[in-house]
Short mmCIF file of C-alpha atoms in Angstrom, two decimals:
data_model
loop_
_atom_site.label_atom_id
_atom_site.label_comp_id
_atom_site.label_asym_id
_atom_site.label_seq_id
_atom_site.Cartn_x
_atom_site.Cartn_y
_atom_site.Cartn_z
CA CYS F 1 -113.34 9.08 13.40
CA MET F 2 -113.35 10.49 16.92
CA GLN F 3 -110.62 8.03 17.97
CA PHE F 4 -108.52 9.09 14.98
CA LEU F 5 -108.88 12.76 15.88
CA LEU F 6 -107.98 12.12 19.52
CA HIS F 7 -104.85 10.26 18.51
CA VAL F 8 -103.82 12.87 15.97
CA LEU F 9 -104.34 15.74 18.40
CA LEU F 10 -103.11 14.12 21.61
CA LEU F 11 -99.90 12.38 20.62
CA PRO F 12 -98.26 15.41 18.96
CA PHE F 13 -99.15 17.38 22.10
CA VAL F 14 -97.48 14.72 24.24
CA ALA F 15 -94.45 14.85 21.95
CA LEU F 16 -94.24 18.64 22.38
CA LEU F 17 -94.55 18.28 26.14
CA PHE F 18 -91.74 15.74 26.09
CA ALA F 19 -89.64 18.12 24.03
CA ALA F 20 -90.23 20.97 26.45
CA VAL F 21 -89.40 18.92 29.54
CA ALA F 22 -87.27 15.94 28.67
CA LEU F 23 -84.97 17.26 25.97
CA PRO F 24 -83.41 20.07 27.99
CA SER F 25 -82.90 17.63 30.88
CA THR F 26 -80.79 15.55 28.53
CA PHE F 27 -78.14 17.88 29.96
CA ASP F 28 -79.20 19.32 33.31
CA GLY F 29 -82.90 20.16 33.39
CA SER F 30 -82.28 23.91 33.47
CA GLY F 31 -83.39 24.63 29.93
CA GLN F 32 -79.96 26.20 29.26
CA PRO F 33 -77.60 23.23 29.11
CA GLY F 34 -74.41 24.81 27.80
CA ASP F 35 -72.71 26.18 30.90
CA VAL F 36 -73.52 23.13 33.01
CA LEU F 37 -71.96 20.91 30.35
CA ARG F 38 -68.88 23.17 30.19
CA ARG F 39 -68.42 22.89 33.95
CA GLU F 40 -68.83 19.12 33.85
CA LEU F 41 -66.23 18.71 31.11
CA GLN F 42 -63.84 21.50 32.10
CA ALA F 43 -61.21 19.42 33.92
CA ASP F 44 -61.27 16.66 31.31
CA ILE F 45 -60.93 19.19 28.47
CA ILE F 46 -57.91 20.86 30.07
CA THR F 47 -56.26 17.48 30.57
CA ALA F 48 -57.06 16.40 27.01
CA LEU F 49 -55.57 19.58 25.59
CA GLU F 50 -52.28 18.56 27.23
CA THR F 51 -52.36 14.80 26.58
CA ASN F 52 -54.43 14.65 23.39
CA ASP F 53 -56.43 11.82 24.99
CA TRP F 54 -60.07 12.81 24.56
CA SER F 55 -61.66 9.60 25.83
CA ALA F 56 -62.83 11.17 29.11
CA VAL F 57 -64.37 14.14 27.26
CA ASP F 58 -66.06 11.75 24.85
CA ALA F 59 -67.47 9.71 27.72
CA GLY F 60 -68.64 12.83 29.56
CA PHE F 61 -70.36 14.19 26.49
CA GLY F 62 -72.07 10.84 25.99
CA LYS F 63 -74.81 10.37 23.43
CA LYS F 64 -76.58 13.67 23.85
CA ASN F 65 -78.60 14.93 20.91
CA ALA F 66 -76.06 17.66 20.20
CA ALA F 67 -72.73 18.45 18.60
CA LEU F 68 -69.62 19.77 20.34
CA ILE F 69 -66.37 21.17 18.97
CA ILE F 70 -63.29 22.15 21.03
CA GLY F 71 -60.31 24.14 19.78
CA ASP F 72 -57.24 26.06 20.88
CA SER F 73 -54.54 28.17 19.25
CA THR F 74 -53.65 25.32 16.88
CA GLY F 75 -57.21 24.94 15.59
CA VAL F 76 -59.84 22.25 16.13
CA ARG F 77 -58.71 19.64 18.66
CA TRP F 78 -61.81 17.47 19.08
CA GLU F 79 -65.39 17.23 17.83
CA ARG F 80 -68.43 14.98 18.16
CA GLU F 81 -71.95 14.82 16.69
CA HIS F 82 -74.88 12.80 17.96
CA GLY F 83 -78.53 12.57 17.01
CA TRP F 84 -79.86 14.98 14.42
CA MET F 85 -77.69 17.95 15.42
CA SER F 86 -74.69 18.66 13.19
CA LEU F 87 -71.70 20.98 13.20
CA ASP F 88 -72.53 21.75 9.57
CA GLY F 89 -76.21 22.44 10.18
CA GLU F 90 -77.30 26.08 10.26
CA TYR F 91 -79.32 26.93 13.36
CA ALA F 92 -80.69 30.05 15.02
CA LEU F 93 -78.22 31.83 17.31
CA ALA F 94 -80.91 33.73 19.22
CA SER F 95 -79.12 36.01 21.74
CA GLN F 96 -75.70 34.81 20.63
CA THR F 97 -76.30 37.31 17.82
CA LYS F 98 -75.49 40.04 20.36
CA PHE F 99 -71.86 38.95 20.49
CA ILE F 100 -71.51 39.14 16.70
CA THR F 101 -73.10 42.61 16.78
CA ALA F 102 -70.76 43.80 19.54
CA LEU F 103 -67.72 42.32 17.79
CA THR F 104 -68.67 44.03 14.51
CA ILE F 105 -69.09 47.35 16.32
CA TYR F 106 -65.70 47.04 18.03
CA ARG F 107 -64.08 46.28 14.69
CA LEU F 108 -65.66 49.38 13.17
CA MET F 109 -64.57 51.36 16.21
CA ALA F 110 -60.95 50.46 15.48
CA LYS F 111 -61.36 51.96 12.00
CA SER F 112 -62.95 55.22 13.17
CA ASN F 113 -59.60 57.02 13.71
CA GLY F 114 -60.51 57.70 17.33
CA ARG F 115 -63.91 59.18 16.50
CA LEU F 116 -65.70 56.33 18.25
CA THR F 117 -64.84 54.83 21.66
CA PRO F 118 -66.87 52.83 24.18
CA GLN F 119 -67.45 56.09 26.06
CA SER F 120 -68.72 58.00 23.01
CA ARG F 121 -72.13 59.56 23.61
CA VAL F 122 -75.01 58.41 21.47
CA ALA F 123 -76.33 61.94 21.06
CA LYS F 124 -73.19 62.88 19.12
CA PHE F 125 -74.12 60.52 16.29
CA ILE F 126 -77.91 59.93 16.36
CA HIS F 127 -79.73 63.05 15.20
CA PRO F 128 -83.13 62.43 16.88
CA TRP F 129 -81.54 61.34 20.17
CA PRO F 130 -82.29 63.80 23.04
CA LYS F 131 -79.46 66.25 23.57
CA GLU F 132 -80.67 68.49 26.39
CA PRO F 133 -77.69 69.27 28.67
CA GLY F 134 -77.95 67.43 31.95
CA SER F 135 -80.60 64.99 30.74
CA ALA F 136 -80.11 61.25 31.26
CA ALA F 137 -80.50 60.49 27.56
CA ALA F 138 -77.80 62.97 26.57
CA ASN F 139 -75.27 61.05 28.67
CA VAL F 140 -75.92 57.55 27.28
CA THR F 141 -72.74 55.97 25.89
CA LEU F 142 -72.03 53.23 23.37
CA ALA F 143 -70.72 50.95 26.15
CA GLN F 144 -74.00 51.34 28.04
CA LEU F 145 -75.97 50.38 24.95
CA LEU F 146 -73.92 47.19 24.50
CA ALA F 147 -74.14 46.37 28.23
CA PHE F 148 -77.91 47.00 28.40
CA THR F 149 -77.45 49.67 31.07
CA THR F 150 -78.84 52.55 28.99
CA GLY F 151 -81.44 53.51 31.58
CA PHE F 152 -84.60 52.37 29.83
CA ASP F 153 -87.44 51.34 32.11
CA LYS F 154 -88.91 47.97 31.16
CA ASP F 155 -92.47 49.30 31.08
CA SER F 156 -91.60 52.16 28.73
CA ALA F 157 -89.26 50.08 26.60
CA SER F 158 -91.91 47.38 26.17
CA LYS F 159 -93.91 49.91 24.16
CA ILE F 160 -91.29 49.96 21.40
CA THR F 161 -93.06 48.21 18.55
CA CYS F 162 -90.41 48.28 15.83
CA ALA F 163 -87.96 46.07 17.72
CA ARG F 164 -90.61 43.38 18.13
CA ALA F 165 -91.44 43.36 14.44
CA ALA F 166 -87.99 42.78 13.02
CA GLU F 167 -89.40 40.39 10.44
CA ASP F 168 -91.81 43.05 9.15
CA SER F 169 -90.50 44.15 5.77
CA GLU F 170 -92.14 47.57 6.22
CA VAL F 171 -89.96 48.43 9.21
CA THR F 172 -86.65 50.12 8.49
CA TRP F 173 -83.62 50.62 10.68
CA VAL F 174 -84.00 54.41 10.57
CA ASN F 175 -87.70 54.22 11.49
CA CYS F 176 -86.87 52.11 14.51
CA ILE F 177 -84.17 54.49 15.73
CA ASP F 178 -86.68 57.35 15.52
CA GLU F 179 -89.14 55.40 17.67
CA ILE F 180 -86.55 54.35 20.25
CA ALA F 181 -85.28 57.94 20.56
CA GLU F 182 -88.75 58.99 21.74
CA ILE F 183 -88.74 56.56 24.68
CA PRO F 184 -87.70 58.39 27.86
CA ILE F 185 -84.55 57.36 29.72
CA GLU F 186 -86.04 57.06 33.19
CA HIS F 187 -82.99 55.75 35.07
CA THR F 188 -79.44 56.99 35.41
CA PRO F 189 -77.40 55.50 32.56
CA GLY F 190 -75.01 52.83 33.80
CA HIS F 191 -77.03 52.09 36.93
CA THR F 192 -79.97 50.03 35.63
CA TYR F 193 -79.65 46.81 33.69
CA LEU F 194 -82.45 45.85 31.29
CA TYR F 195 -81.68 42.81 29.16
CA GLY F 196 -84.23 42.08 26.49
CA PRO F 197 -84.77 39.61 23.68
CA TRP F 198 -85.65 42.49 21.36
CA PRO F 199 -82.88 44.67 19.95
CA TRP F 200 -83.69 47.99 21.62
CA HIS F 201 -80.11 48.83 22.54
CA MET F 202 -78.38 47.03 19.69
CA VAL F 203 -80.41 48.85 17.03
CA VAL F 204 -78.96 52.15 18.23
CA ALA F 205 -75.46 50.83 18.96
CA ALA F 206 -75.04 49.44 15.46
CA ALA F 207 -76.25 52.74 13.97
CA VAL F 208 -73.75 54.71 16.07
CA ALA F 209 -70.92 52.55 14.75
CA HIS F 210 -72.03 52.92 11.13
CA LEU F 211 -72.39 56.68 11.39
CA ALA F 212 -68.96 56.96 13.02
CA VAL F 213 -67.31 55.41 9.96
CA GLY F 214 -69.61 56.93 7.33
CA LYS F 215 -71.68 53.84 6.50
CA PRO F 216 -75.40 54.02 5.65
CA ILE F 217 -78.12 52.93 8.07
CA THR F 218 -79.51 50.13 5.92
CA GLY F 219 -79.85 46.38 6.25
CA PRO F 220 -77.58 45.51 3.31
CA ALA F 221 -74.88 47.83 4.66
CA TRP F 222 -74.97 46.06 8.03
CA LEU F 223 -74.78 42.61 6.42
CA GLU F 224 -71.73 43.84 4.54
CA SER F 225 -70.17 45.10 7.79
CA VAL F 226 -70.62 41.72 9.47
CA ARG F 227 -69.15 40.02 6.42
CA ARG F 228 -66.12 42.30 6.20
CA GLU F 229 -65.42 42.71 9.92
CA VAL F 230 -66.19 39.23 11.26
CA PHE F 231 -66.86 36.58 8.63
CA GLU F 232 -64.07 37.43 6.21
CA PRO F 233 -61.27 37.76 8.82
CA ALA F 234 -62.47 34.51 10.41
CA GLY F 235 -62.27 32.69 7.09
CA ILE F 236 -66.04 32.26 6.65
CA THR F 237 -67.07 32.42 3.00
CA GLU F 238 -70.81 31.73 3.36
CA PRO F 239 -73.28 34.65 3.29
CA VAL F 240 -74.37 36.38 6.49
CA CYS F 241 -77.82 35.04 7.41
CA TYR F 242 -80.46 36.72 9.58
CA ASP F 243 -83.42 34.41 8.99
CA GLY F 244 -83.92 33.74 12.70
CA VAL F 245 -85.41 30.74 14.45
CA LEU F 246 -88.55 30.38 12.37
CA SER F 247 -86.45 29.19 9.47
CA ASP F 248 -85.97 25.96 11.43
CA PHE F 249 -89.63 25.13 10.85
CA PRO F 250 -89.86 25.10 7.04
CA ALA F 251 -87.04 22.57 7.00
CA PHE F 252 -89.50 20.00 8.31
CA TYR F 253 -92.79 21.27 6.92
CA PRO F 254 -92.58 22.79 3.43
CA VAL F 255 -96.05 24.33 3.68
CA LEU F 256 -94.71 26.76 6.31
CA GLY F 257 -91.94 27.73 3.94
CA SER F 258 -94.37 29.55 1.68
CA TRP F 259 -96.15 31.11 4.64
CA TYR F 260 -93.04 32.43 6.39
CA THR F 261 -90.03 33.47 4.34
CA GLY F 262 -87.89 34.73 7.22
CA ASN F 263 -86.08 38.04 7.61
CA PRO F 264 -82.81 38.08 5.67
CA GLY F 265 -81.99 41.46 7.15
CA THR F 266 -82.24 43.32 3.87
CA LYS F 267 -84.25 46.13 5.48
CA TYR F 268 -83.90 45.67 9.20
CA PRO F 269 -81.70 42.96 10.75
CA ASP F 270 -82.47 41.64 14.22
CA PHE F 271 -79.21 42.77 15.82
CA ALA F 272 -79.95 41.01 19.12
CA GLY F 273 -81.32 37.63 18.10
CA GLY F 274 -81.81 37.03 14.39
CA MET F 275 -78.62 35.42 13.07
CA ARG F 276 -78.12 31.83 11.95
CA MET F 277 -74.75 30.08 11.84
CA THR F 278 -73.22 26.62 11.82
CA GLY F 279 -71.08 25.21 14.60
CA ARG F 280 -68.04 25.30 12.35
CA GLN F 281 -68.64 28.98 11.57
CA TRP F 282 -68.86 29.71 15.29
CA GLN F 283 -65.59 27.86 15.82
CA LYS F 284 -63.90 30.07 13.26
CA VAL F 285 -65.24 33.24 14.91
CA LEU F 286 -64.07 32.18 18.38
CA HIS F 287 -60.66 31.19 17.02
CA ALA F 288 -60.26 34.54 15.25
CA PHE F 289 -61.37 36.44 18.36
CA GLN F 290 -59.13 34.58 20.78
CA PHE F 291 -56.10 33.90 18.61
CA GLY F 292 -56.49 35.63 15.26
CA GLY F 293 -56.22 39.28 16.23
CA LEU F 294 -59.78 40.38 15.47
CA LEU F 295 -59.38 42.81 18.37
CA ASP F 296 -56.29 44.06 20.17
CA SER F 297 -55.84 43.19 23.86
CA ALA F 298 -57.31 46.48 25.11
CA ALA F 299 -60.44 46.08 22.99
CA MET F 300 -60.83 42.44 24.10
CA ALA F 301 -60.58 43.49 27.74
CA SER F 302 -63.14 46.25 27.23
CA LEU F 303 -65.62 44.03 25.39
CA THR F 304 -65.47 41.26 28.00
CA ALA F 305 -65.45 43.41 31.17
CA VAL F 306 -68.49 43.02 33.44
CA HIS F 307 -70.85 46.01 33.63
CA THR F 308 -72.96 44.94 36.61
CA ALA F 309 -75.55 47.61 37.45
CA GLU F 310 -77.10 48.64 40.77
CA VAL F 311 -80.67 47.97 39.68
CA ASN F 312 -81.69 45.01 37.57
CA GLN F 313 -84.99 44.76 35.75
CA ALA F 314 -84.18 41.42 34.18
CA PHE F 315 -81.88 38.73 35.61
CA ASP F 316 -80.37 39.48 39.02
CA LEU F 317 -76.69 39.84 38.18
CA ARG F 318 -75.60 40.69 41.72
CA ALA F 319 -76.18 37.09 42.76
CA GLY F 320 -74.98 33.97 41.05
CA SER F 321 -71.95 33.22 38.93
CA TYR F 322 -72.47 35.50 35.95
CA GLY F 323 -72.13 39.12 34.96
CA TYR F 324 -73.04 40.80 31.68
CA ALA F 325 -70.26 42.39 29.65
CA GLN F 326 -70.95 43.86 26.17
CA GLY F 327 -72.87 41.42 24.00
CA CYS F 328 -71.65 38.46 26.06
CA TRP F 329 -71.54 37.03 29.58
CA ARG F 330 -68.60 36.70 31.97
CA VAL F 331 -68.43 33.88 34.52
CA CYS F 332 -67.88 35.26 38.04
CA ASP F 333 -67.58 32.20 40.29
CA ALA F 334 -65.51 33.97 42.97
CA ALA F 335 -68.25 36.54 43.57
CA ALA F 336 -70.86 33.81 43.95
CA GLU F 337 -68.64 31.86 46.37
CA GLU F 338 -67.92 35.00 48.42
CA GLU F 339 -71.63 35.74 48.81
CA ALA F 340 -72.41 32.11 49.70
CA GLU F 341 -69.66 31.93 52.33
CA THR F 342 -70.25 35.33 53.96
CA GLY F 343 -74.01 35.52 53.57
CA LYS F 344 -73.81 39.10 52.34
CA THR F 345 -74.52 40.61 48.96
CA LEU F 346 -71.51 42.22 47.34
CA THR F 347 -71.77 45.82 46.26
CA VAL F 348 -71.74 46.59 42.56
CA GLN F 349 -68.19 47.87 42.76
CA GLU F 350 -66.99 44.81 44.70
CA ARG F 351 -68.57 42.46 42.19
CA ARG F 352 -67.12 44.34 39.22
CA GLU F 353 -63.63 44.33 40.72
CA MET F 354 -63.82 40.64 41.58
CA CYS F 355 -65.23 39.61 38.20
CA ASN F 356 -62.85 41.73 36.16
CA GLY F 357 -59.66 41.42 38.14
CA THR F 358 -59.24 39.37 41.29
CA ASP F 359 -61.31 36.27 40.46
CA PRO F 360 -58.88 33.32 40.80
CA HIS F 361 -61.11 31.09 38.70
CA PRO F 362 -60.64 30.68 34.94
CA ARG F 363 -61.65 33.73 32.92
CA VAL F 364 -64.56 32.37 30.93
CA VAL F 365 -66.61 34.43 28.51
CA HIS F 366 -69.68 32.90 26.95
CA SER F 367 -72.51 33.66 24.60
CA ILE F 368 -75.75 31.73 24.94
CA GLY F 369 -78.91 31.58 22.89
CA ALA F 370 -82.43 30.84 24.10
CA TRP F 371 -82.71 27.93 21.69
CA GLY F 372 -79.78 26.06 23.24
CA TYR F 373 -76.74 27.14 21.19
CA TYR F 374 -73.77 27.88 23.48
CA ALA F 375 -70.27 29.17 22.68
CA TRP F 376 -67.56 29.86 25.23
CA MET F 377 -63.93 30.93 25.54
CA ASP F 378 -61.68 30.00 28.44
CA LEU F 379 -59.18 32.84 28.28
CA THR F 380 -57.12 31.42 31.14
CA HIS F 381 -56.52 27.97 29.64
CA GLY F 382 -56.49 29.17 26.04
CA TYR F 383 -59.27 27.13 24.51
CA TYR F 384 -62.84 27.55 23.25
CA GLY F 385 -65.87 25.37 22.65
CA VAL F 386 -69.17 25.42 20.78
CA LEU F 387 -72.17 23.34 21.82
CA VAL F 388 -74.62 23.00 18.94
CA TYR F 389 -78.14 22.34 20.10
CA SER F 390 -81.56 23.65 19.05
CA PHE F 391 -84.74 23.29 21.06
CA ALA F 392 -86.70 24.51 18.01
CA VAL F 393 -85.41 21.79 15.70
CA SER F 394 -85.92 19.12 18.36
CA ILE F 395 -89.46 20.26 19.15
CA VAL F 396 -90.43 20.27 15.48
CA ARG F 397 -88.96 16.85 14.90
CA LEU F 398 -90.73 15.37 17.90
CA PHE F 399 -94.00 16.99 16.87
CA TRP F 400 -93.93 15.33 13.48
CA VAL F 401 -92.82 12.04 14.98
CA GLY F 402 -95.80 12.28 17.32
CA LEU F 403 -98.14 13.09 14.45
CA PHE F 404 -96.98 10.17 12.33
CA VAL F 405 -97.19 7.80 15.31
CA ALA F 406 -100.71 9.07 16.01
CA MET F 407 -101.79 8.43 12.45
CA PHE F 408 -100.23 4.96 12.48
CA VAL F 409 -101.87 4.02 15.81
CA SER F 410 -105.24 5.29 14.58
CA LEU F 411 -105.00 3.31 11.35
CA VAL F 412 -103.91 0.12 13.13
CA THR F 413 -106.49 0.29 15.88
#
């Protein structure tokens, strides 16, 4: 009996450990495989787009437990699936949700008859938002919300409880806005970057957009906005889903399905991390964004412009090859190379100018999720790609494989 228990408890743990360490290193060992894979395949993809010979891309992608789809202005050019990941499987987007939220807001902005712009102040639309003249909060703009440069301090913002309980059916969108409005803005808006997995900023940004066009602050109304402004123009007919990552677990263990029913967003969507989509749906969104006229050129430039801040309370965006835009990331290789070659740290203004204008490298915008999903657009070479991968699904599968192996070994021995 003791041997049976040891096997049953130990082997699933080993399987989980393997999932946490070995699976991400199937790509690069960083835990976020998407951008490394894009860089590895970039030259071969560009060549294949011209020659239509995808053998080098196929060989570079290998037999990874993932799916990859590449497209350009003509549509899908190449796709592959390996292992248990599928382009038709619905997986959690995690932080890639932020891009869908920002895109929906920009679409609503275009319909506001000039009432809403990226520089519109939050206090004009949100009734409980502080409005004292000269105060930091009164000057917060929509662009700063979407770029996570509102001015929240991480210690104060961490006290926001509603944004961490998005799956709680008792929490409403309006309730959460009221709570967020009470948190002090302790830093100058636009100067401090605070990226978070919880939707502090996005909760307010989405509400500003709805109020600007006369839409109610309710979950169903937001789901309808995403459907009308993003899904429908992109040719996606399936419902908008906000069940989040935990919905990956009931797929492999039905008992959990009755314990956790997910958060469909009917009362309070997770604007920053709760959506679920398939790889093919993502492909349609990227195609519509890059080639289908979802936004005009000015709006596209605004949405994808880097908003690097002077003070960072999350990732250090003044070093490295990335800068945060509005709901998405912008690759800034020239800035990273300049700092490496000169040994000096670029100023915020220098980095912004280099990222947004003078960078000779391809203009790449990407959206990445903590669970491995990765979508990118190469605006210079006119193509896009979606890597479909889910750490959650892989961990669950390996756990149950480990459990069944443990039971088999215990019974045999």
